[in-house]
XYZ file of C-alpha atoms in Angstrom:
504
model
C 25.848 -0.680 25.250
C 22.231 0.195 26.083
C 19.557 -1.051 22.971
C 18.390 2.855 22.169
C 17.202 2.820 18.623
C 14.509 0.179 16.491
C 15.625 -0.029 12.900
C 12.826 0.097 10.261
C 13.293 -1.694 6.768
C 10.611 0.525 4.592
C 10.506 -1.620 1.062
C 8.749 0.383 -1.372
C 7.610 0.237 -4.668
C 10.329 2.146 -6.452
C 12.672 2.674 -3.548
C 13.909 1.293 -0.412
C 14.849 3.032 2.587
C 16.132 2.397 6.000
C 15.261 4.675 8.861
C 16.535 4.439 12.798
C 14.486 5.749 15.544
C 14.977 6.815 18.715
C 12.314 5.742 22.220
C 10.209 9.146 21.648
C 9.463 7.754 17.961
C 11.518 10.628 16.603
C 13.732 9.693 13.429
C 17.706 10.175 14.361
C 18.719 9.185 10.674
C 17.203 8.018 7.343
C 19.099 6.439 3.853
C 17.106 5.791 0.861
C 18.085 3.914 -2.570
C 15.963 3.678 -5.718
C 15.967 0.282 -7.831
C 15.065 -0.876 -11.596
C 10.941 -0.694 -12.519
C 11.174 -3.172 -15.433
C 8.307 -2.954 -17.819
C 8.497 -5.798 -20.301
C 5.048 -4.987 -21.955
C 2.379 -2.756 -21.858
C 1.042 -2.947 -18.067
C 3.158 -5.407 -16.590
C 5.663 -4.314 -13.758
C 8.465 -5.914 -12.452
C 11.242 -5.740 -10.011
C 14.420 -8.229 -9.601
C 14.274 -9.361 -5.937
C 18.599 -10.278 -5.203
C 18.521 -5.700 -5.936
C 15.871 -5.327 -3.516
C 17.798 -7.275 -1.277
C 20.931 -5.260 -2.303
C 19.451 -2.284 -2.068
C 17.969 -3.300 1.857
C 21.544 -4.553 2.679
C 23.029 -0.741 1.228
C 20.509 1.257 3.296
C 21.203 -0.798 6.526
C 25.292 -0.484 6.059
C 24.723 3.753 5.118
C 22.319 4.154 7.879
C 24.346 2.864 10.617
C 27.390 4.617 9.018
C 26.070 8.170 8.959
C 24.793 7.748 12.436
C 27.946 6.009 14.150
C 25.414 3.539 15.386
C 26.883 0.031 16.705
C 24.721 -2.766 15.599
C 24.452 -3.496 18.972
C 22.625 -0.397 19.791
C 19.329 -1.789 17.800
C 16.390 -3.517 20.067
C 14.740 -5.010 17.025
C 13.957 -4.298 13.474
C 10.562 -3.909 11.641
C 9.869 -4.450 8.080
C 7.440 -2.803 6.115
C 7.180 -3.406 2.496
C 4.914 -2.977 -0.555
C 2.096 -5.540 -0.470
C 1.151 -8.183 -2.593
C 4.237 -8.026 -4.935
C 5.165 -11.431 -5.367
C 8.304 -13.322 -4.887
C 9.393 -17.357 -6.158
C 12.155 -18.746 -5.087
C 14.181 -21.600 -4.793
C 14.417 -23.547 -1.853
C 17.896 -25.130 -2.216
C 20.119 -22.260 -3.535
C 18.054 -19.091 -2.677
C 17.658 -18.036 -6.125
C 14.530 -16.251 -7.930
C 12.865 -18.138 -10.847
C 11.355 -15.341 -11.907
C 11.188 -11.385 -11.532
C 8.619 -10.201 -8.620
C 5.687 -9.419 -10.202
C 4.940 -6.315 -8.674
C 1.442 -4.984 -7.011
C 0.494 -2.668 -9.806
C 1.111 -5.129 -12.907
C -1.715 -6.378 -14.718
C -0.232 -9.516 -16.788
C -2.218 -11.433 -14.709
C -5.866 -9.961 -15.597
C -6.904 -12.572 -18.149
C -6.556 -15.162 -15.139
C -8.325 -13.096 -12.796
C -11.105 -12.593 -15.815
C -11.357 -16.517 -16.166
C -11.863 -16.800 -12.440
C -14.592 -14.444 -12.782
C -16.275 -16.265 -15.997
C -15.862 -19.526 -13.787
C -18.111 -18.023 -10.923
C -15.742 -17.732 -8.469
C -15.694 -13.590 -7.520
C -18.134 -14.339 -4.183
C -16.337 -17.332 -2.880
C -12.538 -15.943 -2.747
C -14.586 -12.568 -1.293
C -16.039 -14.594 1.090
C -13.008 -16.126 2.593
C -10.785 -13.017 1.148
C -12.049 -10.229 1.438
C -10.622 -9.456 -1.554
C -12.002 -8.898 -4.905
C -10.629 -11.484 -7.965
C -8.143 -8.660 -8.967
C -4.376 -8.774 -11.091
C -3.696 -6.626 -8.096
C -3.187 -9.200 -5.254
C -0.632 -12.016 -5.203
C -2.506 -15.251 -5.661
C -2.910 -14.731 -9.604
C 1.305 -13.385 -9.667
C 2.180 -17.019 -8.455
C -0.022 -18.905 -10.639
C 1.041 -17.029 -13.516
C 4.836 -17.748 -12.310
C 4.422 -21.703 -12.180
C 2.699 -21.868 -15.462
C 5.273 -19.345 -17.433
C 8.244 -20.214 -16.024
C 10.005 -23.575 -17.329
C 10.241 -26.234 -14.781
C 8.350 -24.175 -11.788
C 5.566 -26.290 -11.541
C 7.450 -29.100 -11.051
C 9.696 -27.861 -8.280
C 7.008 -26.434 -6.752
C 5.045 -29.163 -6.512
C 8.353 -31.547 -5.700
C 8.388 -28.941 -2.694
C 11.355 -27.069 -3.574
C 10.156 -23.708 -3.983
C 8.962 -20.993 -1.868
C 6.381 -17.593 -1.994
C 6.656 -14.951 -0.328
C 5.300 -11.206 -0.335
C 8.500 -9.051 -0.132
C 8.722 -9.121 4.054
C 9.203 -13.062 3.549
C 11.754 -12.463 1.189
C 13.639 -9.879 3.199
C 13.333 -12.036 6.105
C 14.388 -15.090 4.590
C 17.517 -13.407 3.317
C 18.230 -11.438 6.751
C 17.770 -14.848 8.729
C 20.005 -16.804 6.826
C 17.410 -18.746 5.125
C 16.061 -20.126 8.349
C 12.850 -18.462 8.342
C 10.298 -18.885 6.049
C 7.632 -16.280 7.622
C 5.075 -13.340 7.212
C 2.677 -11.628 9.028
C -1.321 -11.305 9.169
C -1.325 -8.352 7.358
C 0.373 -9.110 4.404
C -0.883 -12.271 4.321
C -4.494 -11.339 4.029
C -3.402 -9.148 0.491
C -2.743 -12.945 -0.907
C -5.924 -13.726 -2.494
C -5.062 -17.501 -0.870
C -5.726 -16.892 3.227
C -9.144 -17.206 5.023
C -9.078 -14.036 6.745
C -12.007 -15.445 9.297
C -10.314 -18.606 10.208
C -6.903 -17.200 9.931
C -5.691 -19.957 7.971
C -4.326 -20.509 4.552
C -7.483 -21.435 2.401
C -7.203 -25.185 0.680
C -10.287 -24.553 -1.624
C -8.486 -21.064 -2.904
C -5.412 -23.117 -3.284
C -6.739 -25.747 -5.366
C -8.602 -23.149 -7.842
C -5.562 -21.448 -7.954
C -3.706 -24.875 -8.193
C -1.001 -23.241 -5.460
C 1.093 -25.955 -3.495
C 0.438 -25.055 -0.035
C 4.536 -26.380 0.471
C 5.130 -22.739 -1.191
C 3.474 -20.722 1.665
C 5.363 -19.477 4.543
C 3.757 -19.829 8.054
C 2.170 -16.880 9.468
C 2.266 -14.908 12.714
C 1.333 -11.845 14.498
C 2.575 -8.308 13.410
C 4.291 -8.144 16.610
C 6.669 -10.906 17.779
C 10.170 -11.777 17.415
C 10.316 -13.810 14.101
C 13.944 -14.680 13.315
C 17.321 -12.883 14.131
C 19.758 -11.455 11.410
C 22.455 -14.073 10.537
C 25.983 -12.538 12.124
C 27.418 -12.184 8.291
C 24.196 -9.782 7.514
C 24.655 -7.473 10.165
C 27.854 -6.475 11.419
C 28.286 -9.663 13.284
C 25.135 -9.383 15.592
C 22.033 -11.485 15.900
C 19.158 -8.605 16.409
C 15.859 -9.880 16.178
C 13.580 -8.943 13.902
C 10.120 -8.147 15.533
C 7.370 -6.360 13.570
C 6.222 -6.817 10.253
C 3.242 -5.167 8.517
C 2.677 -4.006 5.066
C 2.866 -0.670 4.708
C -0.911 0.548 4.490
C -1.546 -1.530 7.787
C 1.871 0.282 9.212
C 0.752 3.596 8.413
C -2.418 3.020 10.356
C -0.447 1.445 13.143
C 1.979 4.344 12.989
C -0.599 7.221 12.732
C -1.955 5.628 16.313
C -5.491 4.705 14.598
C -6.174 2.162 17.488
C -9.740 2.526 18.061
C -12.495 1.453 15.763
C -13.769 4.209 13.753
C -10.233 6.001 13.307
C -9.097 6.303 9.830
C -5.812 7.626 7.398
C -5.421 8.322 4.371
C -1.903 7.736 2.586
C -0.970 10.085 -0.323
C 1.548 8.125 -2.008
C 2.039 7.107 -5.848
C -2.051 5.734 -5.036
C -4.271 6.886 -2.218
C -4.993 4.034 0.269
C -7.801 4.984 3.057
C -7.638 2.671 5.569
C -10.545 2.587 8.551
C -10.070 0.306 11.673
C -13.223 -1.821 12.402
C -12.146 -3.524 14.981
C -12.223 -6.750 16.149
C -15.388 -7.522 13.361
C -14.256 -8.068 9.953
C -16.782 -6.004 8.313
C -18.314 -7.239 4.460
C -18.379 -4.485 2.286
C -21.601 -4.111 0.023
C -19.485 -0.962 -1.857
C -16.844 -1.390 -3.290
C -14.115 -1.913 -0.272
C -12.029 -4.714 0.267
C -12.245 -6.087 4.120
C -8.323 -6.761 5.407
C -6.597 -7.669 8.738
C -5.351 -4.371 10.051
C -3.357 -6.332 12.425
C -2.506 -8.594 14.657
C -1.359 -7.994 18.077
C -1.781 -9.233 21.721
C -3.049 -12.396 20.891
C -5.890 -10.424 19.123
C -6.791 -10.072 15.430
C -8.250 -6.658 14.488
C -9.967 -5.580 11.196
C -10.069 -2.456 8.626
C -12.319 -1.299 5.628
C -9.804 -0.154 2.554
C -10.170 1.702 0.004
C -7.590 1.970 -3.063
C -6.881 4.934 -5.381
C -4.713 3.694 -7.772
C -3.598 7.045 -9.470
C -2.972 9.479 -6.530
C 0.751 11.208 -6.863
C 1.507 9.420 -9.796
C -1.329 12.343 -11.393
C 1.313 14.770 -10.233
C 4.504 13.097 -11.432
C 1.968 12.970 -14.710
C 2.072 16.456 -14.749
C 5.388 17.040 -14.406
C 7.045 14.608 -16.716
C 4.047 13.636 -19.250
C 2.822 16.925 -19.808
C 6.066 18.978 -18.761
C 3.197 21.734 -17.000
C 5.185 22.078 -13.779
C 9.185 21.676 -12.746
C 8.421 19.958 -9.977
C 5.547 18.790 -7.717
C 5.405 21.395 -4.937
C 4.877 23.785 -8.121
C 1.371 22.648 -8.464
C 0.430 24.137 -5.285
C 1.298 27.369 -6.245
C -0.350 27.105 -10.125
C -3.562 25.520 -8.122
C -3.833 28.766 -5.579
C -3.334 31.109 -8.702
C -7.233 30.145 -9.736
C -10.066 30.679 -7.616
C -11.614 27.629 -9.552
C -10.808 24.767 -11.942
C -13.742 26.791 -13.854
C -15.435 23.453 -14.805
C -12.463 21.128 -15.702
C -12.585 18.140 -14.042
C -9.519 15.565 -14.426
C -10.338 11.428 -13.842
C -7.107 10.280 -13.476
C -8.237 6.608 -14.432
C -4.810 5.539 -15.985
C -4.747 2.531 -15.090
C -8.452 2.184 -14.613
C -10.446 2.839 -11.166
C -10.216 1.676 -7.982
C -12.589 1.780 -5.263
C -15.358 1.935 -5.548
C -15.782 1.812 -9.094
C -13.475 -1.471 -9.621
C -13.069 -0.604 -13.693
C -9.882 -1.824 -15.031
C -10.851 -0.503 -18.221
C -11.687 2.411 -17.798
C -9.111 5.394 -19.145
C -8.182 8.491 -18.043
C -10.296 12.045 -19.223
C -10.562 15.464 -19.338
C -14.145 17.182 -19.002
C -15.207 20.621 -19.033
C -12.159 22.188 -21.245
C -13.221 25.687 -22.876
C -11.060 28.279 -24.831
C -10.472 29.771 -21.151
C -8.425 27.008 -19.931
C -5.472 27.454 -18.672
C -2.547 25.937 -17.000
C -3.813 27.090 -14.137
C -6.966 25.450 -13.972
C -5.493 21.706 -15.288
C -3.016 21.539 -12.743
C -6.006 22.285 -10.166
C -8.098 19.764 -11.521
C -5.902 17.042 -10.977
C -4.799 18.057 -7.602
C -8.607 18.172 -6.844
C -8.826 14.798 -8.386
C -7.248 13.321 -5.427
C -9.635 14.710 -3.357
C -12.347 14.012 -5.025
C -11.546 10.180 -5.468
C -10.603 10.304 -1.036
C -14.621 11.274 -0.707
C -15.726 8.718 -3.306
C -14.215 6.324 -0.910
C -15.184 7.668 2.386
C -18.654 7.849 1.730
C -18.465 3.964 0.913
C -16.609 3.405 4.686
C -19.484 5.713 5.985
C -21.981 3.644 4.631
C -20.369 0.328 5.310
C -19.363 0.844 8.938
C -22.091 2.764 9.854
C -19.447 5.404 11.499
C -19.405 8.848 10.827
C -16.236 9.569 10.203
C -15.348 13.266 12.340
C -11.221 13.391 11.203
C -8.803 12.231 8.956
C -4.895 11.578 9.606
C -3.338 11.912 6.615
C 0.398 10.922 5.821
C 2.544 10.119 2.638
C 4.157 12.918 0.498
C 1.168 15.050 -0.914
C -0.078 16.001 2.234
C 2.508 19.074 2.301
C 0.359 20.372 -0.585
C -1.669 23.218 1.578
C -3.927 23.346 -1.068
C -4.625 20.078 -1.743
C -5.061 19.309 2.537
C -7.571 22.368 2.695
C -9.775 21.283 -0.537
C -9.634 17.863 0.930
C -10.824 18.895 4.010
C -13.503 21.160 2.378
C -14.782 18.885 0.169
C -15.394 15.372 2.803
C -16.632 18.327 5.162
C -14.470 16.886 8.355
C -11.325 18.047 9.949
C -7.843 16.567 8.045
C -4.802 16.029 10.400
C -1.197 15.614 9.192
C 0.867 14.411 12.089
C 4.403 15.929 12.920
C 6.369 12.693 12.048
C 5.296 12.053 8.441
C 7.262 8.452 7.628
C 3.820 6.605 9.430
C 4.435 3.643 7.722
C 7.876 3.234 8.965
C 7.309 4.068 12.610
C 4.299 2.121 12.421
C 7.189 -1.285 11.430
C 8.869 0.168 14.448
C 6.411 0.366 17.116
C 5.314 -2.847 15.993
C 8.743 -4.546 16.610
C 9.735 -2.050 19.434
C 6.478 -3.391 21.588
C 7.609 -6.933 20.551
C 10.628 -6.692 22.484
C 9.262 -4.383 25.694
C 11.391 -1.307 23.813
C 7.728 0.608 24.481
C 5.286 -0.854 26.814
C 2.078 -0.600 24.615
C -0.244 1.687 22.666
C -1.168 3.820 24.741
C 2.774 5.318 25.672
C 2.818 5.414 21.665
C -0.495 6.918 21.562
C 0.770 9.645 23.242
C 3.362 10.051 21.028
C 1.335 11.231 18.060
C 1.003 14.828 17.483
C -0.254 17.238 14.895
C 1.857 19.512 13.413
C -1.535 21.132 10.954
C -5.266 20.251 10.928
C -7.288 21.731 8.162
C -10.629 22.658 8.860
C -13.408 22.457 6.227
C -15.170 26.163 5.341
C -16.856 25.545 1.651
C -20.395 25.636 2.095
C -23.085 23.187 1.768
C -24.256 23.840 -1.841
C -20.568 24.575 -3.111
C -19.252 21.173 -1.812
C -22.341 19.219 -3.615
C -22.767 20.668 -6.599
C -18.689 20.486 -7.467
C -18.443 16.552 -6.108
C -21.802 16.111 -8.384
C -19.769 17.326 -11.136
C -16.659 14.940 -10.513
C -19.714 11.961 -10.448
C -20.932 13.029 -13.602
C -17.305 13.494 -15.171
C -17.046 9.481 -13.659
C -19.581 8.389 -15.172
C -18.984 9.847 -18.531
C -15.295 8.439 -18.473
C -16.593 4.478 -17.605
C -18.662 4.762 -20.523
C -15.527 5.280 -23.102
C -13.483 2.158 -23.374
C -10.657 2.731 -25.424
C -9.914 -0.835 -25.584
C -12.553 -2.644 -26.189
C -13.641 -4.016 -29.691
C -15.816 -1.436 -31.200
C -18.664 -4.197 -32.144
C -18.927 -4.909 -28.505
C-alpha cells in the first residue's frame, strides 16, 4: 500500500486530538478526547500524564477506525503539544512521580520570585529568552524534586527523566527508546541557551536540575524514533516532526519569511512573528523563542502571550451565564453600535505581554445605568482585540517591521465581529486561512518534509489559502481615542491589587 496520509498527534491543554491528512494538506478525518484539569489549590493546574497517554493512544485507534486507514498507509507522524507543561518520570518502570504541572499553573511563583530577589531575571533572559516566569518548565521541575519524596535522589542517582509533553508522548510511542524533543519546545524550558543551542549548565545549577534528566534535542524536522509494533497496529512508522503548538501554527499558517506573523485565538492569544535567522532581544515586553529548526538551519520569532483570550468567552458563558454558548456573543456584540464606554481587562490570571503583572486582577470600567448585556459581552470580545494591538505594537517596535497582515487561526477567529474589530483596530488586513487546525498541519508538514512526503516550503506554501480577509475601515481618530481608553482602563486595573497586604 502506497504511504498517502501524515498523522498529527495535537496534545492540548484540556483535550487531545488526532487528525490524518491527506498530500494537499486537506484533513480526511479528525477524533478528539477531553481529559481531567486537576486543580488542587487556588492557581495550580495539573494533568495526570499515563491519561494523556491514554487519551493519545484512544484518538490514534478511533481515527484510523472511522477512516478504514491501515497503519501502513501513514508516512510519518508529527506531534504537537502544549508547551512547557512538565513531565517526571521514572527511568526504570516508566512511571510519573508526580502530576504534570501544567503551563498555566502558578505553584511555582514564589520560586520564580526568589530567582528574581537573587538577581537572576537578566541572566536566564540572556541565555533564555525567557522571562523568570511560573509559566515555563524549569521552575515545574525544581518544584517536583524538592516536593516529591525521594525525587531528588533518583534524579540525581540518574534514574529519572523530564520531558515537555512531546518527550513524553514519544517516549511512550517508541517503546521507551527515545528520550527526545525538539528546538522549539525546548527553548520554552527556562534551562536551554537558545544562542548556543545547548542545554545551559549555569541555568542548571541555579535551578539545581541534573542535566541526566534532559532529553537530547533535535531539529523540528527529522525522523526521531519509530512507534513500537504493540503501539500501533503492529507497524514501525516513524515519527518525524515535532513542534509545540504556537511554533506549529506558524509553521502551518506558511509564515516562512521574516516579518510574517499569526495570531492564535485559543483559551490565550499567542502572536507569534518570524525574525528570522537573528534571535531578536526584546526591550518590550516579548519573549525571544526558536520558531524552528529545519534544514540544518535555526530560525527565530518575537512572541507575545495573552493569557486570557477565549477563556473571557467561556467566562461569559459559564461564570456569568450572559450567553448559551460562544458563537452567541457575536450576535449580542453586533446588536450595539458601541460598548458605550465599558471596557473589560480580562486580567484573571494577571497580564501577559507586555505588561508581565501576575498580580494584577481582572476589571470592569466605564459601567453606567445604560449598560446592558449588550455592551459587556462587546467589551470582552473587544478585549481580545485590544490586548492583540498591545502586543503588536511591541513586535513593531522591536523588529523594526511594519507589520501589513495578520493570519489568524484557533477557534475565535469565526467570530465576524471580533475578526473585523480586530482588523479595525491594529489598522492592517486580518487573514483566516481555509484549513483552520494550523497547529496540527503545521506537526504534519513538519514530519511530512522529514520523510520527502512534500518536497519543501514552497509546494506547502502554495498550499495556504484564505477563505476571509478583513479589511480595516474605522478611522484614524476612532481607532486612537477607543485603544487610549483600553490603556487607561490598563492602567487603572495594575494599580488595584487585590492581593497584596494593604500596608504595602
Amino acid at each position: 500500500m502506497g504511504k498517502k496520509y501524515i498523522l498529527s498527534l495535537d496534545q492540548g491543554t484540556t483535550s487531545s486530538r488526532a487528525i490524518l491528512f491527506n498530500k494537499n494538506g486537506e484533513i480526511v478525518d479528525a477524533a478528539q478526547r477531553e481529559f481531567t484539569q486537576y486543580f488542587p489549590k487556588p492557581g495550580w493546574v495539573e494533568h495526570n500524564a499515563q491519561e494523556i497517554w491514554s487519551s493519545i493512544l484512544a484518538v490514534i485507534a478511533e481515527v484510523l477506525t472511522k477512516t478504514n486507514v491501515s497503519a501502513n498507509e501513514i508516512a510519518s507522524i508529527g506531534i504537537t503539544n502544549q508547551r512547557e507543561t512538565a513531565v517526571v518520570w521514572d527511568r526504570e518502570t516508566g512511571r510519573p512521580v508526580y502530576n504534570a504541572i501544567v503551563w498555566q499553573s502558578r505553584q511555582t511563583a514564589d520560586i520564580c520570585e526568589e530567582l528574581i530577589e537573587k538577581g537572576y531575571n537578566d541572566l536566564f533572559r540572556n541565555k533564555t529568552g525567557l522571562l523568570i516566569d511560573a509559566y515555563f518548565s524549569g521552575t515545574k521541575v525544581k518544584w517536583i524534586l524538592d516536593h516529591v519524596e525521594g525525587a531528588r535522589e533518583k534524579a540525581n542517582q540518574g534514574k529519572l527523566l523530564f520531558g515537555t509533553i512531546d518527550t513524553w508522548l514519544i517516549w511512550k510511542l517508541s517503546g521507551g527508546k527515545e528520550h527526545v524533543t525538539d528546538y522549539t519546545n525546548a527553548s520554552r524550558t527556562l534551562m536551554y541557551n537558545i544562542y548556543d543551542l545547548a542545554w545551559d549548565d549555569e541555568l542548571l545549577e541555579i535551578l539545581d536540575i541534573p542535566k541526566s534528566m534532559l532529553p537530547d534535542v533535535r531539529s523540528s524536522s527529522e525522523v526521531y524514533a519509530e512507534t513500537v509494533d504493540y503501539h500501533f497496529f503492529g507497524e514501525a512508522v516513524p515519527i518525524a516532526g515535532v513542534a509545540g503548538d504556537q511554533h506549529a501554527a506558524l509553521f502551518g499558517q506558511a509564515c516562512y519569511e521574516k516579518g510574517m506573523a499569526k495570531n492564535t485565538y485559543g483559551t490565550g492569544c499567542f502572536m507569534l512573528m518570524n525574525t528570522g535567522e537573528k534571535a531578536v532581544p526584546s526591550e518590550n515586553g516579548l519573549l525571544t523563542t526558536i520558531a524552528w529548526g529545519i534544514d540544518g538551519k535555526v530560525e527565530y520569532a518575537l512572541e507575545g502571550s495573552i493569557f486570557v483570550a477565549g477563556s473571557a468567552i467561556q467566562w461569559l458563558r459559564d461564570g456569568l451565564r450572559m450567553i448559551d454558548d460562544a458563537p452567541a456573543s457575536e450576535g449580542y456584540a453586533s446588536k450595539v453600535e458601541s460598548t458605550d464606554g465599558v471596557y473589560v481587562v480580562p486580567a484573571f490570571v494577571g497580564l501577559g505581554t507586555p505588561y508581565w503583572d501576575s498580580d494584577a486582577r481582572g476589571a470592569i470600567f466605564g459601567l453606567t445605568r445604560g449598560t446592558s448585556k449588550e455592551h459587556f459581552v462587546r467589551a470582552t470580545l473587544e478585549s481580545l482585540a485590544y490586548q492583540t494591538k498591545d502586543v503588536l505594537k511591541a513586535m513593531e517596535a522591536d523588529s523594526g517591521i511594519e507589520l501589513k497582515k495578520l493570519r489568524v487561526d484557533g477557534g475565535a477567529v469565526k467570530n465576524n465581529f471580533l475578526m473585523n474589530f480586530q482588523s479595525d483596530i491594529l489598522n492592517v488586513a486580518v487573514e483566516r486561512p481555509v484549513i483552520n487546525e494550523t497547529t496540527a498541519l503545521g506537526a504534519a508538514y513538519l514530519a511530512g518534509l522529514a520523510v520527502g512526503f512534500w518536497k519543501d516550503r514552497e509546494e506547502i506554501s502554495k498550499q495556504w489559502k484564505v477563505e476571509e480577509s478583513y479589511e480595516p475601515t474605522m478611522d484614524e481618530q476612532q481607532r486612537n481615542s477607543l485603544y487610549g481608553g483600553w490603556k487607561r482602563a490598563v492602567e487603572a486595573t495594575m494599580g488595584f491589587k487585590p492581593n497584596k497586604n494593604r500596608e504595602q
